Coordinates of C-alpha atoms in Angstrom, one line a residue:
P221 CA 0.0 -0.1 0.0
F222 CA 0.9 3.6 -0.5
Q223 CA 3.1 4.5 3.0
R224 CA 4.0 8.0 3.8
N225 CA 5.9 8.8 6.3
D226 CA 5.5 12.2 8.2
G227 CA 8.6 13.0 9.7
R228 CA 7.5 15.5 12.4
H229 CA 5.2 13.0 14.2
G230 CA 6.9 9.7 12.7
Q231 CA 3.3 8.4 11.6
N232 CA 2.7 5.6 8.7
W233 CA -0.2 6.8 6.5
T234 CA -1.7 4.1 4.7
I235 CA -4.3 4.3 1.8
L236 CA -6.7 2.2 4.2
G237 CA -6.2 4.6 6.5
L238 CA -6.5 8.0 4.7
R239 CA -9.9 6.9 3.5
A240 CA -10.8 5.8 7.2
K241 CA -9.9 9.6 8.0
I242 CA -12.0 11.2 5.1
T243 CA -15.0 8.8 5.4
S244 CA -15.3 10.1 9.5
I245 CA -14.7 14.1 8.6
M246 CA -17.3 13.5 5.9
E247 CA -19.7 11.7 8.5
Q248 CA -18.8 14.5 11.2
T249 CA -19.6 16.9 8.8
H250 CA -22.8 15.3 7.9
L251 CA -23.6 14.9 11.9
H252 CA -23.1 18.6 12.2
S253 CA -25.6 19.7 9.5
L254 CA -28.0 17.5 11.2
I255 CA -27.5 19.5 14.3
N256 CA -27.9 22.3 12.5
T257 CA -31.4 21.5 10.7
A258 CA -32.8 20.0 14.0
L259 CA -32.1 23.4 15.5
G260 CA -33.1 25.6 12.5
K261 CA -30.1 26.9 11.4
E262 CA -29.9 24.9 8.2
H263 CA -32.7 24.0 5.8
A264 CA -33.8 20.3 5.4
D265 CA -34.0 18.5 1.7
L266 CA -37.2 17.2 2.3
V267 CA -40.0 18.2 5.1
I268 CA -43.4 15.9 5.3
A269 CA -45.5 18.3 6.8
N270 CA -49.1 17.9 8.8
G271 CA -49.2 13.9 9.0
S272 CA -50.2 11.9 11.8
L273 CA -47.0 10.4 13.0
L274 CA -47.3 6.8 14.3
N275 CA -44.3 6.4 17.1
V276 CA -43.7 2.5 17.3
Y277 CA -41.8 3.5 20.1
T278 CA -44.2 4.3 22.4
G279 CA -47.6 2.9 20.3
E280 CA -48.9 6.6 20.3
L281 CA -50.5 8.4 16.7
Q282 CA -49.2 11.8 17.2
P283 CA -51.2 14.2 15.1
K284 CA -49.9 17.3 13.3
T285 CA -46.3 15.9 13.3
A286 CA -43.6 16.8 10.6
V287 CA -40.6 15.2 9.3
A288 CA -37.3 17.5 8.7
I289 CA -35.0 15.1 6.6
K290 CA -31.2 15.7 5.7
G291 CA -29.4 13.8 2.9
E292 CA -30.6 10.2 4.1
R293 CA -31.7 10.6 7.9
I294 CA -33.9 12.7 9.9
A295 CA -33.2 15.8 11.7
Y296 CA -36.0 16.3 13.1
V297 CA -39.3 15.0 14.4
G298 CA -42.3 17.7 15.9
P299 CA -44.8 20.0 15.5
E300 CA -42.3 23.3 14.8
V301 CA -40.9 23.1 11.2
D302 CA -40.7 26.0 9.6
S303 CA -37.2 27.1 10.3
A304 CA -36.3 24.2 8.2
V305 CA -38.3 25.1 5.1
G306 CA -35.8 27.0 2.7
P307 CA -36.0 27.7 -1.0
Q308 CA -34.5 24.5 -1.9
T309 CA -36.4 22.4 0.5
T310 CA -39.1 20.0 -0.9
V311 CA -42.4 20.3 1.0
L312 CA -44.4 17.1 1.2
D313 CA -47.8 18.1 2.6
V314 CA -49.4 14.7 3.8
E315 CA -52.6 16.6 5.8
G316 CA -55.0 13.7 7.0
K317 CA -52.9 10.9 6.0
V318 CA -50.3 8.7 8.5
L319 CA -46.6 8.4 8.2
I320 CA -45.3 5.1 9.5
P321 CA -41.7 3.8 9.3
G322 CA -41.0 2.1 6.0
F323 CA -41.3 -2.2 6.3
I324 CA -38.1 -4.3 7.1
D325 CA -38.3 -8.0 5.7
G326 CA -35.9 -9.7 8.2
H327 CA -36.1 -12.9 6.0
N328 CA -35.8 -13.1 3.0
H329 CA -33.8 -14.6 0.0
I330 CA -33.4 -12.5 -2.7
E331 CA -31.2 -14.5 -4.8
N332 CA -34.5 -16.3 -6.0
M333 CA -34.5 -16.6 -9.8
I334 CA -34.5 -12.7 -10.3
T335 CA -31.9 -10.0 -10.1
V336 CA -31.6 -7.4 -7.2
A337 CA -32.6 -4.8 -9.3
E338 CA -35.8 -6.5 -10.9
F339 CA -36.9 -7.0 -7.1
L340 CA -36.3 -4.0 -6.5
R341 CA -38.5 -2.9 -9.1
Y342 CA -41.5 -4.4 -7.2
A343 CA -40.6 -4.5 -3.7
I344 CA -40.0 -0.8 -3.2
P345 CA -43.5 0.4 -4.0
T346 CA -44.7 -1.8 -1.1
G347 CA -43.3 0.2 1.3
T348 CA -40.3 -2.0 1.7
T349 CA -37.1 -0.1 2.8
T350 CA -35.1 -2.7 4.1
V351 CA -34.2 -5.7 3.1
I352 CA -32.4 -8.8 4.9
T353 CA -31.6 -11.3 2.4
E354 CA -29.9 -15.1 2.9
T355 CA -26.9 -15.9 0.6
S356 CA -26.9 -19.3 1.2
A357 CA -27.8 -20.3 -2.4
F358 CA -24.8 -17.9 -4.1
G359 CA -22.3 -19.9 -1.2
N360 CA -23.8 -23.2 -2.3
A361 CA -23.6 -22.6 -6.1
H362 CA -20.2 -20.2 -6.2
G363 CA -18.6 -20.1 -2.9
Y364 CA -16.7 -17.5 -1.3
S365 CA -16.7 -15.3 -4.1
G366 CA -20.4 -15.8 -5.4
V367 CA -21.3 -14.3 -1.9
L368 CA -18.9 -11.6 -2.4
Q369 CA -20.4 -10.8 -5.8
F370 CA -23.8 -10.9 -4.7
I371 CA -23.4 -8.6 -1.4
E372 CA -21.6 -6.0 -4.0
N373 CA -24.8 -6.0 -5.8
L374 CA -26.8 -5.2 -2.6
K375 CA -24.4 -1.6 -2.3
D376 CA -25.7 1.5 -3.5
Q377 CA -29.5 1.0 -4.1
P378 CA -32.6 3.4 -3.3
I379 CA -33.5 1.4 0.0
L380 CA -31.1 -0.5 2.1
L381 CA -30.1 -4.0 1.6
Y382 CA -28.2 -6.3 4.4
A383 CA -26.8 -9.7 4.0
L384 CA -26.1 -12.6 6.1
T385 CA -23.6 -14.9 5.6
P386 CA -24.2 -18.7 4.9
S387 CA -24.1 -20.6 8.3
E388 CA -23.0 -23.7 6.8
V389 CA -22.0 -25.0 3.3
P390 CA -22.9 -28.2 2.5
T391 CA -25.9 -28.4 5.0
N392 CA -25.3 -32.3 5.5
P393 CA -20.9 -33.0 4.5
G394 CA -20.7 -36.6 4.2
F395 CA -24.0 -36.7 2.3
E396 CA -23.4 -33.5 0.5
G397 CA -20.5 -32.5 -2.1
S398 CA -17.4 -31.0 -0.4
A399 CA -17.4 -27.6 1.2
L400 CA -17.4 -24.5 -1.2
L401 CA -17.5 -21.7 2.0
L402 CA -14.8 -22.5 4.8
N403 CA -15.1 -21.4 8.5
E404 CA -12.6 -18.7 7.9
Q405 CA -14.2 -17.1 4.9
I406 CA -17.4 -17.0 6.8
D407 CA -15.5 -15.2 9.7
E408 CA -14.2 -13.0 6.6
L409 CA -17.9 -12.2 5.6
L410 CA -19.0 -11.3 8.9
K411 CA -16.5 -8.3 9.2
L412 CA -18.2 -6.6 6.2
P413 CA -20.2 -3.9 7.5
E414 CA -23.4 -5.4 5.1
V415 CA -23.1 -8.7 6.6
V416 CA -25.8 -8.0 9.8
G417 CA -25.5 -11.4 11.3
V418 CA -25.1 -15.5 10.5
G419 CA -28.2 -16.8 8.3
E420 CA -30.3 -20.0 9.1
T421 CA -28.6 -22.1 11.1
F422 CA -29.9 -25.8 10.9
W423 CA -30.8 -27.0 14.4
A424 CA -30.0 -30.5 14.4
R425 CA -25.8 -30.0 14.0
A426 CA -26.0 -27.4 16.5
V427 CA -27.6 -29.3 19.0
D428 CA -25.5 -32.4 18.0
A429 CA -22.6 -30.0 19.2
D430 CA -20.9 -30.3 15.3
P431 CA -17.5 -28.4 15.7
I432 CA -17.9 -26.5 12.4
V433 CA -21.2 -25.0 13.2
L434 CA -20.3 -24.4 16.8
E435 CA -17.6 -22.5 15.4
V436 CA -19.7 -20.4 13.0
I437 CA -21.8 -19.5 15.8
D438 CA -18.7 -18.5 18.2
S439 CA -17.3 -16.2 15.5
A440 CA -21.2 -14.3 15.0
L441 CA -21.0 -14.2 18.8
R442 CA -17.5 -12.8 19.0
S443 CA -18.7 -10.3 16.5
R444 CA -21.6 -9.3 18.1
K445 CA -24.0 -10.4 15.4
P446 CA -26.9 -12.5 15.6
I447 CA -27.4 -15.9 14.8
Q448 CA -30.7 -17.2 12.9
G449 CA -32.3 -20.1 13.4
H450 CA -34.0 -23.1 11.4
S451 CA -35.7 -25.0 14.2
A452 CA -38.3 -26.9 12.0
G453 CA -39.5 -30.0 14.5
A454 CA -37.6 -29.2 17.5
K455 CA -39.3 -28.6 20.6
G456 CA -38.8 -29.2 24.6
K457 CA -35.2 -29.8 25.5
K458 CA -34.0 -30.1 22.0
L459 CA -35.3 -26.5 21.2
A460 CA -33.8 -25.1 24.5
A461 CA -30.5 -26.7 23.8
Y462 CA -30.5 -24.7 20.4
A463 CA -31.2 -21.2 22.0
A464 CA -28.8 -22.1 24.7
A465 CA -26.3 -22.5 21.8
G466 CA -26.9 -18.8 20.9
V467 CA -29.4 -19.3 18.3
T468 CA -31.6 -15.9 18.6
S469 CA -34.3 -16.6 16.1
C470 CA -36.8 -18.9 13.9
H471 CA -38.4 -18.5 11.0
E472 CA -40.3 -22.1 11.3
P473 CA -43.1 -22.3 13.7
I474 CA -46.6 -23.2 11.8
T475 CA -48.5 -23.1 14.7
A476 CA -49.4 -20.3 17.7
E477 CA -47.9 -23.4 20.1
E478 CA -44.6 -23.4 18.6
A479 CA -44.1 -19.5 17.9
L480 CA -45.2 -19.3 21.7
E481 CA -42.9 -21.8 22.6
R482 CA -40.3 -20.2 21.1
L483 CA -41.4 -16.4 22.3
R484 CA -41.1 -17.5 25.8
L485 CA -37.2 -18.8 25.0
G486 CA -36.6 -15.5 24.0
M487 CA -36.5 -16.0 20.6
H488 CA -37.2 -13.4 18.0
T489 CA -40.0 -15.3 16.5
M490 CA -40.5 -14.7 12.8
I491 CA -43.9 -15.4 11.1
R492 CA -44.1 -16.4 7.3
E493 CA -46.3 -15.1 4.8
G494 CA -45.0 -15.7 1.8
S495 CA -44.6 -18.4 -1.2
I496 CA -43.2 -20.8 0.8
R497 CA -45.3 -21.2 3.2
R498 CA -48.3 -19.1 4.3
D499 CA -48.5 -19.4 8.5
L500 CA -50.2 -16.3 9.8
P501 CA -53.4 -17.4 9.7
A502 CA -52.4 -20.7 12.1
I503 CA -50.2 -18.3 14.5
A504 CA -52.5 -15.5 14.2
P505 CA -54.2 -16.7 17.8
I506 CA -50.9 -15.9 19.4
K507 CA -52.9 -12.0 19.2
D508 CA -55.2 -13.1 22.0
A509 CA -53.1 -14.8 24.2
G510 CA -52.3 -11.9 26.6
I511 CA -48.6 -12.1 25.5
D512 CA -46.1 -9.1 24.6
L513 CA -45.6 -9.1 20.9
R514 CA -42.4 -7.3 20.9
R515 CA -40.7 -10.2 19.7
A516 CA -42.6 -11.3 17.1
I517 CA -41.7 -10.5 13.5
L518 CA -43.6 -10.6 10.3
V519 CA -41.2 -11.9 7.3
S520 CA -41.7 -13.6 3.6
D521 CA -38.7 -16.1 3.4
V522 CA -39.5 -15.9 0.0
V523 CA -42.0 -14.1 -2.6
S524 CA -41.8 -15.5 -6.0
P525 CA -42.5 -13.3 -9.0
E526 CA -45.5 -14.0 -9.6
E527 CA -46.6 -12.8 -6.3
M528 CA -45.0 -10.1 -5.9
M529 CA -46.6 -9.1 -9.4
E530 CA -50.0 -10.4 -8.0
L531 CA -50.1 -9.4 -4.2
G532 CA -47.6 -7.2 -3.2
Y533 CA -44.8 -8.0 -0.6
M534 CA -44.4 -6.7 2.8
D535 CA -47.4 -4.3 2.9
Y536 CA -49.2 -7.2 1.9
I537 CA -48.2 -9.1 4.9
V538 CA -48.6 -6.2 6.8
Q539 CA -52.4 -5.9 5.6
R540 CA -52.7 -9.9 6.3
A541 CA -51.8 -9.6 9.4
I542 CA -54.0 -6.7 10.3
D543 CA -57.1 -8.7 8.6
L544 CA -56.4 -11.6 10.7
G545 CA -57.1 -9.5 14.0
F546 CA -53.8 -8.1 14.9
D547 CA -53.7 -4.6 16.2
P548 CA -52.5 -2.4 13.8
V549 CA -49.9 -0.9 15.9
K550 CA -48.6 -4.2 17.0
A551 CA -48.4 -5.5 13.1
I552 CA -46.6 -2.2 11.9
Q553 CA -44.1 -2.9 15.0
M554 CA -43.9 -6.8 13.7
A555 CA -42.2 -5.7 10.4
T556 CA -40.7 -2.4 11.5
L557 CA -39.3 -1.9 15.0
N558 CA -38.9 -5.5 16.2
V559 CA -36.9 -6.6 13.0
A560 CA -34.3 -4.0 13.9
E561 CA -33.9 -4.1 17.1
H562 CA -33.4 -7.9 16.8
F563 CA -30.5 -7.3 14.3
G564 CA -28.8 -4.5 16.6
L565 CA -30.0 -1.9 13.8
D566 CA -32.4 0.0 16.0
H567 CA -30.3 3.0 15.6
L568 CA -30.7 3.1 12.2
I569 CA -33.8 2.2 11.1
G570 CA -37.3 0.6 12.2
G571 CA -39.0 4.2 13.8
I572 CA -39.3 7.8 12.6
A573 CA -36.7 9.3 14.8
P574 CA -34.3 11.7 14.8
G575 CA -30.6 10.2 13.5
R576 CA -32.5 7.2 11.7
Y577 CA -32.1 6.9 8.1
A578 CA -35.6 8.6 6.8
N579 CA -37.5 5.5 5.6
I580 CA -41.3 6.6 5.5
N581 CA -44.2 5.2 4.6
V582 CA -47.6 7.5 4.0
I583 CA -50.6 5.5 4.3
P584 CA -54.4 6.6 4.3
E585 CA -55.0 5.5 7.6
I586 CA -53.5 3.2 10.4
G587 CA -55.3 0.2 9.5
N588 CA -55.3 0.4 5.7
I589 CA -51.5 -0.1 4.3
R590 CA -51.6 1.2 0.8
C591 CA -48.6 3.3 0.3
D592 CA -49.3 6.2 -1.3
Y593 CA -45.6 7.9 -0.8
V594 CA -42.5 6.1 -0.1
I595 CA -39.1 7.6 1.2
G596 CA -36.0 5.7 1.4
K597 CA -32.9 7.1 2.3
G598 CA -34.4 10.3 2.2
R599 CA -35.7 10.5 -0.9
I600 CA -39.3 10.1 -2.3
V601 CA -38.4 6.6 -4.2
A602 CA -41.9 5.6 -5.0
A603 CA -45.3 7.3 -5.2
E604 CA -49.0 5.7 -5.8
G605 CA -47.2 2.2 -6.6
R606 CA -45.1 4.1 -9.4
L607 CA -41.5 3.7 -8.9
L608 CA -39.7 6.9 -9.3
V609 CA -36.0 5.9 -8.6
Q610 CA -34.4 3.3 -10.9
P611 CA -32.4 0.6 -8.8
R612 CA -28.6 0.2 -9.6
K613 CA -28.2 -3.1 -12.3
D614 CA -26.9 -5.8 -11.2
V615 CA -23.5 -6.6 -12.7
Y616 CA -21.4 -10.0 -12.3
P617 CA -18.4 -11.5 -13.8
K618 CA -18.3 -14.1 -16.2
T619 CA -17.1 -16.3 -13.8
T620 CA -20.3 -16.3 -12.1
R621 CA -22.3 -17.1 -15.4
S622 CA -19.8 -20.4 -15.9
T623 CA -20.7 -22.3 -12.8
V624 CA -22.4 -25.8 -14.1
H625 CA -19.5 -27.8 -14.7
L626 CA -20.7 -30.9 -16.4
S627 CA -17.8 -32.0 -18.7
R628 CA -19.9 -33.9 -21.5
P629 CA -23.1 -33.9 -22.9
F630 CA -25.7 -36.6 -20.8
S631 CA -27.1 -39.6 -22.8
A632 CA -30.4 -42.0 -21.7
Q633 CA -27.8 -44.2 -20.5
D634 CA -26.4 -42.1 -17.6
F635 CA -30.1 -42.4 -16.2
C636 CA -30.0 -46.4 -16.1
I637 CA -30.3 -48.1 -12.8
P638 CA -28.8 -51.4 -13.3
A639 CA -30.7 -54.8 -12.0
T640 CA -30.3 -58.4 -12.0
G641 CA -32.8 -61.1 -12.4
S642 CA -37.1 -60.0 -13.6
G643 CA -37.8 -58.5 -10.9
A644 CA -36.5 -56.2 -7.6
R645 CA -38.0 -54.2 -4.4
A646 CA -36.9 -50.8 -4.3
R647 CA -37.2 -47.6 -2.1
A648 CA -39.0 -44.9 -3.7
I649 CA -39.1 -41.1 -2.4
S650 CA -42.9 -40.7 -1.8
V651 CA -44.1 -37.1 -2.5
V652 CA -46.7 -36.6 0.6
R653 CA -47.1 -32.8 -0.1
D654 CA -44.9 -29.9 -1.6
M655 CA -42.2 -29.7 0.6
L656 CA -42.7 -33.6 2.6
T657 CA -41.6 -36.5 1.3
G658 CA -41.9 -40.4 2.9
E659 CA -40.2 -43.8 2.2
E660 CA -42.4 -45.9 -0.3
Q661 CA -41.3 -49.8 -1.0
V662 CA -42.1 -50.3 -4.4
D663 CA -41.7 -53.5 -6.7
V664 CA -40.3 -52.7 -10.2
E665 CA -39.8 -54.9 -13.5
V666 CA -36.4 -55.3 -14.4
T667 CA -35.6 -55.1 -18.5
A668 CA -32.5 -56.0 -19.7
G669 CA -30.6 -55.7 -16.7
A670 CA -32.2 -52.4 -16.0
I671 CA -34.6 -50.6 -14.3
L672 CA -37.1 -48.7 -16.2
A673 CA -39.3 -45.6 -15.5
T674 CA -43.0 -46.8 -15.3
P675 CA -44.8 -43.7 -15.2
Q676 CA -48.4 -45.5 -15.3
R677 CA -47.5 -46.7 -11.9
D678 CA -46.5 -43.2 -11.2
V679 CA -42.9 -44.8 -10.9
L680 CA -40.6 -42.0 -12.3
K681 CA -36.6 -41.9 -12.0
V682 CA -34.9 -38.7 -10.0
A683 CA -31.6 -37.8 -10.1
V684 CA -28.9 -35.1 -8.9
I685 CA -25.8 -34.4 -10.4
N686 CA -22.6 -32.4 -9.1
R687 CA -22.2 -29.3 -11.1
Q688 CA -19.1 -28.2 -9.3
D689 CA -16.8 -30.8 -10.0
G690 CA -16.7 -31.3 -14.0
C691 CA -17.3 -35.3 -13.3
A692 CA -20.5 -34.9 -12.8
E693 CA -20.8 -37.5 -9.7
K694 CA -24.3 -38.1 -9.4
F695 CA -27.6 -40.8 -8.1
V696 CA -30.3 -41.9 -9.7
G697 CA -33.2 -43.0 -7.8
L698 CA -37.1 -43.5 -8.3
I699 CA -39.9 -41.4 -6.8
R700 CA -43.7 -41.8 -6.7
G701 CA -46.5 -39.0 -6.3
F702 CA -44.9 -36.4 -8.7
G703 CA -47.6 -37.8 -11.2
L704 CA -45.8 -36.3 -14.8
R705 CA -47.3 -39.3 -17.3
A706 CA -44.3 -38.2 -19.7
G707 CA -41.2 -36.2 -20.0
A708 CA -39.3 -34.7 -17.6
F709 CA -38.5 -31.7 -15.7
A710 CA -35.1 -30.1 -14.3
A711 CA -33.4 -27.4 -12.4
T712 CA -30.2 -26.0 -11.0
I713 CA -32.6 -25.0 -8.1
S714 CA -32.2 -27.4 -5.9
W715 CA -32.0 -26.7 -1.8
D716 CA -29.4 -26.6 -0.5
C717 CA -26.6 -28.0 -2.6
Y718 CA -27.8 -26.3 -5.9
N719 CA -27.1 -28.9 -7.7
V720 CA -28.8 -30.3 -11.3
I721 CA -32.2 -31.9 -10.1
V722 CA -34.3 -34.0 -12.4
V723 CA -37.1 -36.0 -12.7
G724 CA -38.6 -37.9 -15.3
A725 CA -41.1 -40.3 -17.0
D726 CA -38.5 -41.0 -19.9
E727 CA -34.5 -40.9 -19.7
D728 CA -34.0 -39.5 -23.1
D729 CA -36.4 -36.5 -22.0
M730 CA -34.0 -36.3 -18.7
A731 CA -30.7 -36.4 -20.8
L732 CA -32.7 -33.3 -23.3
A733 CA -33.5 -31.3 -20.4
V734 CA -29.9 -31.4 -18.1
N735 CA -28.0 -30.6 -21.8
R736 CA -29.8 -27.8 -22.3
I737 CA -29.3 -26.8 -18.7
R738 CA -25.7 -27.4 -19.0
E739 CA -26.0 -25.7 -22.6
M740 CA -27.6 -22.3 -20.5
Q741 CA -25.3 -22.8 -17.8
G742 CA -28.0 -22.8 -15.5
G743 CA -31.7 -23.0 -15.6
V744 CA -35.2 -24.7 -15.1
V745 CA -36.4 -26.6 -18.1
L746 CA -39.6 -28.8 -19.1
C747 CA -39.2 -31.5 -22.1
Q748 CA -41.2 -33.7 -23.7
G749 CA -41.1 -36.4 -26.7
G750 CA -37.2 -35.2 -27.2
E751 CA -38.5 -31.6 -27.2
V752 CA -38.1 -28.4 -24.8
L753 CA -41.5 -27.2 -23.7
E754 CA -40.6 -24.6 -21.6
E755 CA -37.6 -22.9 -20.2
I756 CA -36.3 -20.5 -17.9
P757 CA -32.5 -19.2 -18.5
L758 CA -30.7 -18.7 -15.0
P759 CA -27.1 -18.3 -16.0
I760 CA -26.2 -15.9 -12.8
A761 CA -24.9 -19.1 -10.9
G762 CA -27.4 -21.6 -12.0
L763 CA -29.9 -19.2 -9.4
V764 CA -30.5 -15.8 -10.9
S765 CA -32.2 -15.0 -14.4
D766 CA -31.8 -11.8 -16.9
L767 CA -35.0 -11.3 -17.7
P768 CA -37.5 -8.8 -16.6
L769 CA -39.5 -9.9 -13.8
E770 CA -42.7 -10.0 -15.6
E771 CA -41.2 -12.6 -18.5
V772 CA -39.5 -15.0 -15.6
A773 CA -43.5 -14.8 -13.9
R774 CA -44.9 -15.5 -17.0
R775 CA -42.9 -18.5 -17.9
L776 CA -43.2 -19.9 -14.3
R777 CA -47.2 -19.9 -15.0
R778 CA -46.7 -21.4 -18.1
M779 CA -44.3 -24.4 -17.0
S780 CA -46.8 -25.2 -14.3
D781 CA -50.0 -25.4 -16.5
R782 CA -47.8 -27.7 -19.0
L783 CA -46.6 -29.5 -15.8
K784 CA -49.9 -30.1 -14.7
E785 CA -51.3 -31.1 -18.5
L786 CA -48.7 -33.6 -18.2
G787 CA -50.5 -35.3 -15.0
S788 CA -48.9 -33.5 -12.0
P789 CA -51.1 -33.2 -9.3
L790 CA -48.9 -31.1 -7.1
S791 CA -49.9 -27.6 -6.5
N792 CA -46.6 -26.2 -6.8
P793 CA -44.1 -29.0 -8.5
F794 CA -41.6 -26.6 -8.9
L795 CA -41.1 -26.2 -5.3
T796 CA -41.2 -30.1 -5.0
L797 CA -38.4 -30.3 -7.3
Q798 CA -36.0 -27.9 -5.2
T799 CA -36.9 -29.5 -2.0
L800 CA -36.5 -33.4 -2.8
S801 CA -32.7 -32.7 -2.4
F802 CA -33.0 -30.7 0.7
T803 CA -31.8 -32.7 3.9
P804 CA -33.2 -30.1 6.7
L805 CA -36.6 -31.5 6.0
P806 CA -37.9 -35.2 6.9
F807 CA -38.0 -37.9 5.7
L808 CA -36.1 -39.6 2.5
R809 CA -34.1 -37.2 0.5
I810 CA -31.6 -37.6 -2.6
T811 CA -28.1 -36.1 -3.2
E812 CA -25.5 -36.6 -5.6
K813 CA -24.0 -39.5 -3.0
G814 CA -27.3 -41.5 -2.4
L815 CA -30.4 -41.6 -1.0
L816 CA -30.3 -40.0 2.7
D817 CA -33.0 -41.1 5.6
V818 CA -33.1 -37.7 7.4
R819 CA -34.2 -39.5 10.3
Q820 CA -31.2 -42.0 11.0
K821 CA -29.0 -39.3 9.6
R822 CA -27.3 -42.1 7.3
L823 CA -27.3 -43.1 3.6
V824 CA -29.7 -46.3 2.7
S825 CA -29.4 -48.2 -0.2
L826 CA -32.2 -47.9 -3.5
F827 CA -32.9 -52.0 -3.3
L828 CA -34.4 -53.8 -0.5
S829 CA -33.1 -57.2 0.1

């Protein structure tokens, strides 16, 4: 680095130190400007006048309250604002309307098929001014560099975007591929200002005192950053042990009883109302339990492109809570202050108060969550549902667009299951519901030394192919309940390994689908009879499309319709495909190393003796 020796003081100056000094001077200048604006000695950039302000700190609705904003921050909140108005001040008169803090989604996976910029085009007009996103998909698909590249695209956007470092890559070492993200790299990620905690940490490995997981938890505790939980199925002593390990939140309760148990253990309890699960109706009875809800948080987990277009985002979730009987003030706190406090960000976001980021929504009345205006980082970023400030476009290097390392094209023979004799008894993954699987034993015929898919009996083939190492380690098994009468369905979105996964009634179509994914460097492909029926290219790490959100949504709808035409009875076949390899969920899952019995934590053979 550049160094200069100051002869008078004998100090060494580095570029890093110089930058820190400049940043400090700029921050002090901004603080001085905020102070002067609050005192009326300097004019504000934006004043919001004549609104009723919801004070989430006290639960009050303060009438005729103004907010003076300087730069990205709030300088003053109160009745006397005339001295802050100058010739260059923008004044937004919101008489008869209510000011509430901008919404915070405390648990999302932005990397869900669309770019950050496309996500923000729809998220901002919903009043969402802060999003805290997982990065585990990029970690699993493209390692440390993938996570860093994704985080770069969160910066300098019209609203605040924070990241969570992956907690464990892969989720189940020994049963899945080799590590793409080392603990020392997670430790480095925790030092980044954009990273506000460790992402969802699966409870079984923590409770089993897995040293890799405990080392990550220790890093987070030393960094004073919270650890997010994933405790589906944990209760009693196991849930207590999980909390004792240092995990401070969970987004997995699906009943009021499960939510209450977590709240009583001091956990910030996240209630999902997104595309993966809609848990609010089942958890809503906690509103009548006479308990303090300050550790209850509303989150999306995932919002699909179709639902963002049709329903909205955090505005929909908060309105849904109110419609289910939650007090409007508490519902808004659950999507603002409660979230900020959990992540230790309440000095910056979560409420409308001096010194905080000017993240404010203007709504018609306290129980009507329609955002007439959205202020993000001190600017009016949306009005009447229209985006006024365009997001910064995503930029990724070529390496992130070349992550499907399959060294050769596939053929039908690659999906052969060799067998002897005239018949065999085998294990099959049984699809119970969209995300829930079981084990089923099936009798299969052997033809020419191999088992064929028999769609007339709903016995299909399923395969996971490791896309990381180029040698395409894979496993081919059987599945019932997916329901395809013909064709094959494949994707590079497969929780949590993000390898290639394919389900098919025909081995030639399975090969065609995988080869098309190889050509596109990631995607979702539906084939039948040697023809590609539908496809969505996902060239960015095999996770994200360059297409506009509207086009991704349109293709997803068409793909879902085609899958139903081909016989699938599932409400969301794409979700089922993605989660067949998700080993934290029970009961029988598939990895490139074989079938995993999640309960017994061991690989089991395809054939039964």
